Short mmCIF file of C-alpha atoms and ligand atoms in Angstrom, two decimals:
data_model
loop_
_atom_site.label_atom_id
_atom_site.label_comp_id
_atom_site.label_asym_id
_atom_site.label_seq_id
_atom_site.Cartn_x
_atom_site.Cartn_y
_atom_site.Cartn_z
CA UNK A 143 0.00 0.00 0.00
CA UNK A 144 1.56 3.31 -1.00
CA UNK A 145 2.25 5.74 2.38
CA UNK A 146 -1.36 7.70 3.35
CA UNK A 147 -1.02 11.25 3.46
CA UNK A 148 -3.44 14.14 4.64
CA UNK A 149 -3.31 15.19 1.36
CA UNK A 150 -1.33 14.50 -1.40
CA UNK A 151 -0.60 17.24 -3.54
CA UNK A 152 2.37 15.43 -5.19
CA UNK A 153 0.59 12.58 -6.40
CA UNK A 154 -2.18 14.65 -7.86
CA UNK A 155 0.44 16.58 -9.89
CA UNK A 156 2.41 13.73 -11.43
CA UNK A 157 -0.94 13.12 -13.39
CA UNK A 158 -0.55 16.52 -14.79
CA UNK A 159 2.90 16.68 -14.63
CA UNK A 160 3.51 17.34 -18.63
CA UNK A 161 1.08 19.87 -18.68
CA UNK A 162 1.90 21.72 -15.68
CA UNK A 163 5.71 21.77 -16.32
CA UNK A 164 5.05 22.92 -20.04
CA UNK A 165 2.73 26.07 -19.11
CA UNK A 166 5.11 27.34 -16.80
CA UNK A 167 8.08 26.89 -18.70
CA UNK A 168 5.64 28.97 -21.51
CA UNK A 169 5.51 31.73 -18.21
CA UNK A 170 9.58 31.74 -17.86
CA UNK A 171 10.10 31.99 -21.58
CA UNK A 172 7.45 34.82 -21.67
CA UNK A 173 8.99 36.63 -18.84
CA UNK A 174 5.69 37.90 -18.32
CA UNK A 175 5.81 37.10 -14.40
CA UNK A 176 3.20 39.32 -13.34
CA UNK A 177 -0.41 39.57 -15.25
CA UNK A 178 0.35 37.65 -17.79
CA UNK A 179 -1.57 36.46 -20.11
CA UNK A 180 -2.54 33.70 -18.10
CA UNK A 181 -3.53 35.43 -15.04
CA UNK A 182 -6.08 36.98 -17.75
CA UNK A 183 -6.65 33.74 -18.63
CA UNK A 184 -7.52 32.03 -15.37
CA UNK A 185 -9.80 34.83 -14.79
CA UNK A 186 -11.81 34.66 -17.30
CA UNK A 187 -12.37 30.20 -16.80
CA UNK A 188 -13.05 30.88 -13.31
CA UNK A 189 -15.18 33.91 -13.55
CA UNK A 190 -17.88 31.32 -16.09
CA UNK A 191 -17.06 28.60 -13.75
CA UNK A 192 -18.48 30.35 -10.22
CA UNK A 193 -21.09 32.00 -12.49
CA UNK A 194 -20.60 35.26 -10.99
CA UNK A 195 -20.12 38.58 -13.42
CA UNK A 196 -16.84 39.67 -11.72
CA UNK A 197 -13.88 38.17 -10.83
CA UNK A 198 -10.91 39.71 -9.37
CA UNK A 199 -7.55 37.44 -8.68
CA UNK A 200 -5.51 38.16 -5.54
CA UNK A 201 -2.55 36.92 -3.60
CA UNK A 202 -4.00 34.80 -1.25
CA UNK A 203 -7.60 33.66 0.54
CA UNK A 204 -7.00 36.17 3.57
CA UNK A 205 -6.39 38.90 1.33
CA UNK A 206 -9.58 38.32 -0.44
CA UNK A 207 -11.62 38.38 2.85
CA UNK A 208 -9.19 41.96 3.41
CA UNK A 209 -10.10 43.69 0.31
CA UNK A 210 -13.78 42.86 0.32
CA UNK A 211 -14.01 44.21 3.67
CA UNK A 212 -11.80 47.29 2.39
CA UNK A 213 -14.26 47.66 -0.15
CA UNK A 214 -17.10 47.63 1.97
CA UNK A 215 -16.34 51.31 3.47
CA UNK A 216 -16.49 49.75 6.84
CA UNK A 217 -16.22 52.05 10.14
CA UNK A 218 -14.18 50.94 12.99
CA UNK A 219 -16.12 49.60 15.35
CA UNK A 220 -18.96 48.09 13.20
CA UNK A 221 -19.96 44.79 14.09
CA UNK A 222 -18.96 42.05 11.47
CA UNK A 223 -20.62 38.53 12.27
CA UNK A 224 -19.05 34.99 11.64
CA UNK A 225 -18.63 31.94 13.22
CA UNK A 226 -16.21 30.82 15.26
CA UNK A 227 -15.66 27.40 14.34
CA UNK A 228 -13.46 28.20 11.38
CA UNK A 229 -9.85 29.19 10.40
CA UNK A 230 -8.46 32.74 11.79
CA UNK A 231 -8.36 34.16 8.64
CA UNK A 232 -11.89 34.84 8.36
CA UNK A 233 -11.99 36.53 12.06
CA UNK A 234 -8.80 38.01 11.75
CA UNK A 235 -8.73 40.49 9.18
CA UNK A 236 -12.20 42.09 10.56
CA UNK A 237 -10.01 42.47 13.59
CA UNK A 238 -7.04 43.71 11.73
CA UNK A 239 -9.92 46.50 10.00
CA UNK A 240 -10.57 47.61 13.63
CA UNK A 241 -13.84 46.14 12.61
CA UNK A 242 -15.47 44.09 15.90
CA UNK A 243 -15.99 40.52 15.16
CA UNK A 244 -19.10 39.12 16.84
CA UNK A 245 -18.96 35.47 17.20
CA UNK A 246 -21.88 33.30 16.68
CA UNK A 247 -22.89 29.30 16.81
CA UNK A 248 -22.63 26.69 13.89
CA UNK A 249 -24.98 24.19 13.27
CA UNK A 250 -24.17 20.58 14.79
CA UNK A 251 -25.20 18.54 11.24
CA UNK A 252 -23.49 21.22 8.82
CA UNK A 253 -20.88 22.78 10.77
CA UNK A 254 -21.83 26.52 9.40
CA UNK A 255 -23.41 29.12 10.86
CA UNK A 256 -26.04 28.89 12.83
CA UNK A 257 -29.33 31.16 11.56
CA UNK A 258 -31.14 31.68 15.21
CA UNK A 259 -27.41 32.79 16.28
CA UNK A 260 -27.12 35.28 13.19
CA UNK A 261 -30.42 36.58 14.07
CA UNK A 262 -29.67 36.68 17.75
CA UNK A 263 -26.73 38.53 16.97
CA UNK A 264 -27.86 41.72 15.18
CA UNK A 265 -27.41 45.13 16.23
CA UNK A 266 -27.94 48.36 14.95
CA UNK A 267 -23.79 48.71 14.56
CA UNK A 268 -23.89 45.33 12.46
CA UNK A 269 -22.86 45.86 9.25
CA UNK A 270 -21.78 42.65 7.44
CA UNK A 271 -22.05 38.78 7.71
CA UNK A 272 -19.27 36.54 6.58
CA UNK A 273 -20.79 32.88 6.32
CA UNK A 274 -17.87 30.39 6.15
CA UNK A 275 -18.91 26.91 3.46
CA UNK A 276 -16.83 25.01 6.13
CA UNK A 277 -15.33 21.79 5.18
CA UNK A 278 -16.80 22.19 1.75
CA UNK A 279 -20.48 21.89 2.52
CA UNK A 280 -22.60 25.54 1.78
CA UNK A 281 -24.04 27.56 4.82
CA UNK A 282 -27.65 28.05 4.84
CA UNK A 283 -27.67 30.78 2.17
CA UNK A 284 -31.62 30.93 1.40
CA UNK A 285 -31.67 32.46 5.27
CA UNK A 286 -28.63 34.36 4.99
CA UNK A 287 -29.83 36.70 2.29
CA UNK A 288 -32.93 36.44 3.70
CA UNK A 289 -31.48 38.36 7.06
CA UNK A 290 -29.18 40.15 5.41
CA UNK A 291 -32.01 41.82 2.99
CA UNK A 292 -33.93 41.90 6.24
CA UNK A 293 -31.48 44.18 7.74
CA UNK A 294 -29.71 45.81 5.01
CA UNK A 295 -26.27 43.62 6.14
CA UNK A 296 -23.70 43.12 3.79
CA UNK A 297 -23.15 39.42 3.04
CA UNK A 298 -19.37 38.09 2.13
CA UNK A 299 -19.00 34.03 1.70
CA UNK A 300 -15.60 32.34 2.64
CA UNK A 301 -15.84 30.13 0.10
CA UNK A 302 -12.02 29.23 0.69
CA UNK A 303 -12.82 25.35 1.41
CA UNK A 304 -16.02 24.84 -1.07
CA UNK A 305 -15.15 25.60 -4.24
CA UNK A 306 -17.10 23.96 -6.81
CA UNK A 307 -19.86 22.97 -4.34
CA UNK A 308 -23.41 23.62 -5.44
CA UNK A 309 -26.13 25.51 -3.78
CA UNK A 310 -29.92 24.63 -4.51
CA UNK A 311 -32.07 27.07 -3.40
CA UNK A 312 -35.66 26.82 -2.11
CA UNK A 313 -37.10 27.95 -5.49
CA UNK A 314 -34.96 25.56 -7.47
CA UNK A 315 -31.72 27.75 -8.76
CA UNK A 316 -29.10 26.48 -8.42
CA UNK A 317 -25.58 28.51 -8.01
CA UNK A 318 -22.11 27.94 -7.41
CA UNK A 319 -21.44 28.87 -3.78
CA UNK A 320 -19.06 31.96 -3.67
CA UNK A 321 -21.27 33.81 -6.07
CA UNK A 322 -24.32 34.33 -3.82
CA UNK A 323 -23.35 36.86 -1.68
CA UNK A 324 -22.53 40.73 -2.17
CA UNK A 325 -19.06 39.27 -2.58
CA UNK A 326 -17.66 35.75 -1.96
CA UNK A 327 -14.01 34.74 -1.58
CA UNK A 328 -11.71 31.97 -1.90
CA UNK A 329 -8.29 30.44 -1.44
CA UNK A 330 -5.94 28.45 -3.97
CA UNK A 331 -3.55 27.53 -0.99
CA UNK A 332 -2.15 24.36 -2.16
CA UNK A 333 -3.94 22.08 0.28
CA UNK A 334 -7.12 23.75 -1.15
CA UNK A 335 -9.96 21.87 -3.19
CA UNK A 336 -8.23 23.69 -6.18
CA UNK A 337 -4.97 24.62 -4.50
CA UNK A 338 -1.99 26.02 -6.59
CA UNK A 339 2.05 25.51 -6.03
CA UNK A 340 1.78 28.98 -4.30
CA UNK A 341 -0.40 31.15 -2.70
CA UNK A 342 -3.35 32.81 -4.25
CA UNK A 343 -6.93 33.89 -4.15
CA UNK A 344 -9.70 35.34 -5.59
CA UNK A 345 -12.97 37.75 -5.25
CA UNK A 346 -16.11 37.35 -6.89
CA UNK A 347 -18.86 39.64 -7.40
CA UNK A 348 -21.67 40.92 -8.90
CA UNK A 349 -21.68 44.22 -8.82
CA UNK A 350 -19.56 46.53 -11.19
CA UNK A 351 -19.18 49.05 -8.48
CA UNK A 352 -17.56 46.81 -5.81
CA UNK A 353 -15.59 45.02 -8.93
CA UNK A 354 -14.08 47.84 -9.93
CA UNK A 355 -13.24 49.12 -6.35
CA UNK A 356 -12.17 45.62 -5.21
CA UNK A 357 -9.73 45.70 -8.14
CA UNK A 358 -8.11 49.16 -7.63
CA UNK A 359 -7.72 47.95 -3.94
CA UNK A 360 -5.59 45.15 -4.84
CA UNK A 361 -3.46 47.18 -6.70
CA UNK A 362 -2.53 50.19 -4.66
CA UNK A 363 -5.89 52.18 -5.18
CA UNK A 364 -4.91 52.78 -8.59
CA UNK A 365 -6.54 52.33 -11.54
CA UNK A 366 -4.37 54.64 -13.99
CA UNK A 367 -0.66 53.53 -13.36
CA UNK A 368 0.79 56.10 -10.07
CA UNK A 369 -2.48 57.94 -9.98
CA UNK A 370 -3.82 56.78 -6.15
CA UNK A 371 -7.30 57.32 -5.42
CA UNK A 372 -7.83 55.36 -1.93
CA UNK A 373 -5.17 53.65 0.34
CA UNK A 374 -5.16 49.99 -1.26
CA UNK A 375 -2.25 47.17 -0.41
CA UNK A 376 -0.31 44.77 -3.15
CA UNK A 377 -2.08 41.68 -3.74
CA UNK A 378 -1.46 39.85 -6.63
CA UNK A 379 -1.85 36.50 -8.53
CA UNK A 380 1.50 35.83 -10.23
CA UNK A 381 1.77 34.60 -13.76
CA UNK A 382 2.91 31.08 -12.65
CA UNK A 383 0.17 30.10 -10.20
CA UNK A 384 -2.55 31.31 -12.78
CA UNK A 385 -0.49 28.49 -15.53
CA UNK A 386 -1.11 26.36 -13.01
CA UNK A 387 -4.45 27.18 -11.97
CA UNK A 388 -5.50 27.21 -15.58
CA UNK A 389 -5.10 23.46 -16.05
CA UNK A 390 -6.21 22.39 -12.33
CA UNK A 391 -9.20 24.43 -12.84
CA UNK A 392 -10.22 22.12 -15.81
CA UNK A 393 -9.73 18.73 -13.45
CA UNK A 394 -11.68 20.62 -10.43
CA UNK A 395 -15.24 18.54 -11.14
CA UNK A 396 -13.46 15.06 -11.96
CA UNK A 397 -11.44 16.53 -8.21
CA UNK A 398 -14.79 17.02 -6.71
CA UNK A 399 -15.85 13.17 -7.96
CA UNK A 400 -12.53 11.71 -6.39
CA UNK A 401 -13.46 13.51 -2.67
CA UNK A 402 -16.84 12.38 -3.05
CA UNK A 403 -16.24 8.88 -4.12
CA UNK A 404 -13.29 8.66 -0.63
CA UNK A 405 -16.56 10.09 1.45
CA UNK A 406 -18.60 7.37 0.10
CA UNK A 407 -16.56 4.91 1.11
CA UNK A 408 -15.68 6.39 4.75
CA UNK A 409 -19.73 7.01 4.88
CA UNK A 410 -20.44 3.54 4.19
CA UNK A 411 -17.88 2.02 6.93
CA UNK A 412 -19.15 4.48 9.90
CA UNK A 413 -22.54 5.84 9.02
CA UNK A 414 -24.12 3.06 11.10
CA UNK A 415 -21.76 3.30 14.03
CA UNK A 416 -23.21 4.93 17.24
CA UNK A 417 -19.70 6.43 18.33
CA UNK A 418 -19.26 8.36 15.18
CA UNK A 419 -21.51 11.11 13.64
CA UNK A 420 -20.57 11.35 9.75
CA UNK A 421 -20.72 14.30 7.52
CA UNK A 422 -24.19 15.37 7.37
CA UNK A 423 -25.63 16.84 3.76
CA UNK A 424 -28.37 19.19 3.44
CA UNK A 425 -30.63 19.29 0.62
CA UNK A 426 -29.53 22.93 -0.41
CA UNK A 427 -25.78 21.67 -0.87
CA UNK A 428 -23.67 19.63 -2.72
CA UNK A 429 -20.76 18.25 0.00
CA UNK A 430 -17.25 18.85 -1.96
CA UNK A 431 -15.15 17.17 0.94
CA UNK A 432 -12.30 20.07 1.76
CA UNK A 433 -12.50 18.36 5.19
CA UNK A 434 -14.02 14.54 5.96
CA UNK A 435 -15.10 15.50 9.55
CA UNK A 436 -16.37 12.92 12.14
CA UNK A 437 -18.03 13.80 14.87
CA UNK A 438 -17.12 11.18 18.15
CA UNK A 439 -19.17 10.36 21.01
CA UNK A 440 -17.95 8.64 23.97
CA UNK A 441 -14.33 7.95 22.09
CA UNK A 442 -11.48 9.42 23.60
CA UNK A 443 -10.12 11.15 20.60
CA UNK A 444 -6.70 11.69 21.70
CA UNK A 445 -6.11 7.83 22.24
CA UNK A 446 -7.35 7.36 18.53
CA UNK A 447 -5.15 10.24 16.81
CA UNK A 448 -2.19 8.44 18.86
CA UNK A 449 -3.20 5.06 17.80
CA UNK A 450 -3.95 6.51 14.11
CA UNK A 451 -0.24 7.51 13.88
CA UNK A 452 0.74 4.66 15.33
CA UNK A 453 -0.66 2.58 12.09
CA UNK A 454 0.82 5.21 9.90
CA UNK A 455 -2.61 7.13 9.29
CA UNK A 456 -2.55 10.90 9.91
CA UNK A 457 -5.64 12.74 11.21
CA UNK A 458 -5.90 16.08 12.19
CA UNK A 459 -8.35 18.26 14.30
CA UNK A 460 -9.56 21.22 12.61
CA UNK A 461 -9.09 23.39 14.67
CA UNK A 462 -7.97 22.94 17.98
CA UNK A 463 -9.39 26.39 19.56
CA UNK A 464 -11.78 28.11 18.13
CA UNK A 465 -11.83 31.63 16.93
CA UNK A 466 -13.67 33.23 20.32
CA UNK A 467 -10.84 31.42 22.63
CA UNK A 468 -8.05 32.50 20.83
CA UNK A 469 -5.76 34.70 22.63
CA UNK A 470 -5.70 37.65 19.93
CA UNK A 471 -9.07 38.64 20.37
CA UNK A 472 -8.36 38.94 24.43
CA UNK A 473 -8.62 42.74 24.08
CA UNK A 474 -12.10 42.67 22.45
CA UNK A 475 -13.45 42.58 25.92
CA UNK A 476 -16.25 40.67 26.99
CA UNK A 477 -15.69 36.57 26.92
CA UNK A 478 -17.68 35.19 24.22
CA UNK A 479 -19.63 31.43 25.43
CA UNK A 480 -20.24 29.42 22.58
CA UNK A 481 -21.20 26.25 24.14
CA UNK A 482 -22.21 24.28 20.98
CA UNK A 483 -19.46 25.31 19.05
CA UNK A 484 -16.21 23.89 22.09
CA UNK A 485 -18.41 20.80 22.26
CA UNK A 486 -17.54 20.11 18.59
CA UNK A 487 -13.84 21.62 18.95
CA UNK A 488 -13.95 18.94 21.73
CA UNK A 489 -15.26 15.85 19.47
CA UNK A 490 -14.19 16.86 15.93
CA UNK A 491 -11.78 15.02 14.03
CA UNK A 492 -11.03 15.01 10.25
CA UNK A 493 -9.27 12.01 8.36
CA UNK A 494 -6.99 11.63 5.50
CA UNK A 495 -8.90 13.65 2.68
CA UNK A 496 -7.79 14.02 -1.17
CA UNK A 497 -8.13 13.09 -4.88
CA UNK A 498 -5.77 10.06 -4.58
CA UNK A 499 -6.89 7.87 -2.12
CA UNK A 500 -7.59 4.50 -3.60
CA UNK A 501 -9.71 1.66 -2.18
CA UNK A 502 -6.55 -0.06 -0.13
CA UNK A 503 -6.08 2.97 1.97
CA UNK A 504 -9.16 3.78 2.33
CA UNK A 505 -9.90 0.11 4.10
CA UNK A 506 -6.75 0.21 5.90
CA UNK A 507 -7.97 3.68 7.68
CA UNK A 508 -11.11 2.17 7.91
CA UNK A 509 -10.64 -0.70 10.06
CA UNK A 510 -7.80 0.71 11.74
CA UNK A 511 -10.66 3.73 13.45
CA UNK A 512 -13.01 0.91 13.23
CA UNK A 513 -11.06 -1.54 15.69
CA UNK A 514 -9.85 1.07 17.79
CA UNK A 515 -13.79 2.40 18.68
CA UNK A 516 -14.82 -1.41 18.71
CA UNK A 517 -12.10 -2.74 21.32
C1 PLP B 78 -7.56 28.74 3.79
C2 PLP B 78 -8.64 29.57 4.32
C3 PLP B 78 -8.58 30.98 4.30
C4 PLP B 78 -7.35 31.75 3.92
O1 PLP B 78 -6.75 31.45 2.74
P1 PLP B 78 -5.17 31.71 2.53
O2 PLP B 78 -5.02 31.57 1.05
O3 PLP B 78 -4.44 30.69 3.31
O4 PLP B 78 -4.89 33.09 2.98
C5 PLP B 78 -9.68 31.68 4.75
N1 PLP B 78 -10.76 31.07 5.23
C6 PLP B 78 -10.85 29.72 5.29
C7 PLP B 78 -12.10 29.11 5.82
C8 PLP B 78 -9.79 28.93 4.86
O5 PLP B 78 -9.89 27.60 4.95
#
């Protein structure tokens, strides 16, 4: 059996290896290193891929959450809702704003926010809401724009660990999650569900307005070369990691397949365990499988990591303190209790998730968590 891995980004890109190696080598000959033509490129696939009317390519997922934000004309002090159950990069840049992050629940079955929270949570200084798709499954969007309309709220997705998934909504359309908000974002970290050999990111919109803002904020508040018309930052997509992207993106839905097809076969081997809660899907989303994320009960989950690694089979725990608990939001003031949300940080725990895992693996993790619940 070949070695199990997290995720295996090497494997994935000796299947592609030809193609890869000769579009960048097409990047170094062009010297084009920045916006070249297949930054233009990438934009273009992705932007009729999501569905949305804008697209505007940045250096990374936390930028993208930044510039939205920047683009938002957000006071200090207004109150920006998320969860906490996700990575810091969503919380953190509201906080780095001097916007106020306001913490609120997920739901136990989807992991995303919770919509009696996000109701709960309003005030007249909220501003915007920044639903996370965690683990690849969509948040409740129907109710999120419903609220947000509601209350004249700003919506951003953090689409960083769903793209591709589908969202039905209740009247049947379906969309592309990351193109339902005012603005949705995303991530082509490596380990990403279409990750590049870099960093990089990208913002989707759409409205012109916010495109064209969200652009010039990327890019030094300029739109005519040295003419600055708002304070911006430097956040690019290079030339390489577009060459890259450009190819990936075409294997993204046959990517998707591969996760779901691993899921499957993890689904089949616990669903009817009572120690272990597998991923739940809603009707209004397709699951794309960032994360496989179990849910234990009664299963000291410490002992099984330990005797995981023992057999060779990484897991990991994502994430290990949620955003409310973490110590650089101590100076916000007022502890935050989010009892639903440590009881999952408590009983979470995500296996080895990726586009090569074939059937061997997949039974050797399987009976290996299987015999350590059972003993
Ligand atoms: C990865 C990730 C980000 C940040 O993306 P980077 O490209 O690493 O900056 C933001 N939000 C979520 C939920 C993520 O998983």
């Amino acid at each position: 059996m070949r070695p199990i891995q997290m995720v295996d980004t090497k494997n994935q890109y000796l299947k592609i290896k030809t193609e890869v190696d000769s579009a960048i080598h097409e990047v170094l000959d062009s010297a084009a290193y920045i916006n070249g033509k297949p930054v233009q490129d990438f934009t273009q696939s992705l932007n009729q891929y999501i569905g949305a009317k804008y697209t505007v390519t940045c250096a990374n997922g936390t930028d993208a959450l930044q510039i939205a934000m920047m683009a938002l004309d957000l006071q200090p002090g207004d109150e920006v809702i998320t969860p906490s159950f996700t990575y810091i990069a969503t919380t953190e840049v509201v906080a780095l704003l001097r916007l106020k992050p306001v913490f609120v629940e997920v739901d136990t079955q989807t992991f995303c926010m919770d919509i009696d929270a996000l109701k709960k949570a309003i005030t007249p200084k909220t501003k915007a809401i920044v639903p996370v798709h965690l683990y690849g499954h969509a948040a409740n969007m129907d109710a999120i724009m419903q609220v947000a309309a509601a209350h004249n709220l700003y919506v951003i997705e953090d689409n960083a660990q769903a793209i591709g998934a589908n969202y039905t909504f209740s009247d049947g359309t379906v969309k592309k999650t990351g193109s339902i908000g005012h603005i949705g974002c995303t991530s082509f970290y490596p380990s990403k569900n279409l990750g590049a050999y870099g960093d990089g990111g990208a913002i989707f919109t759409n409205d012109e307005a916010l495109a064209t803002k969200m652009k010039m904020i990327a890019n030094h508040g300029q739109q005519k070369r040295y003419y600055h018309e708002m304070v911006g930052c430097n956040s690019r997509l290079d030339s390489i990691q577009a060459a890259v992207l450009n190819i990936k993106l075409q294997h993204l839905d046959s990517y998707i397949l591969a996760r779901q097809s691993a899921a499957d076969f993890y689904n089949k081997a616990f669903a009817q365990h009572p120690a272990i809660a597998v991923p739940h899907v809603a009707d209004y989303s397709s699951h794309v499988y960032h994360q496989y994320t179990l849910i234990l009960s009664g299963v000291n989950r410490d002992a099984l990591s330990a005797y995981l690694a023992e057999k060779k089979i990484p897991s990991m725990i994502y994430y290990p303190v949620p955003g409310h608990k973490q110590a650089m939001f101590a100076s916000l003031g007022t502890p935050v209790h989010l009892a639903t949300t440590d009881w999952l940080t408590e009983r979470v725990i995500s296996l080895p998730m990726h586009t090569e895992l074939d059937a061997d693996q997949l039974s050797y993790i399987t009976e290996n968590v299987l015999a350590f619940i059972n003993q």
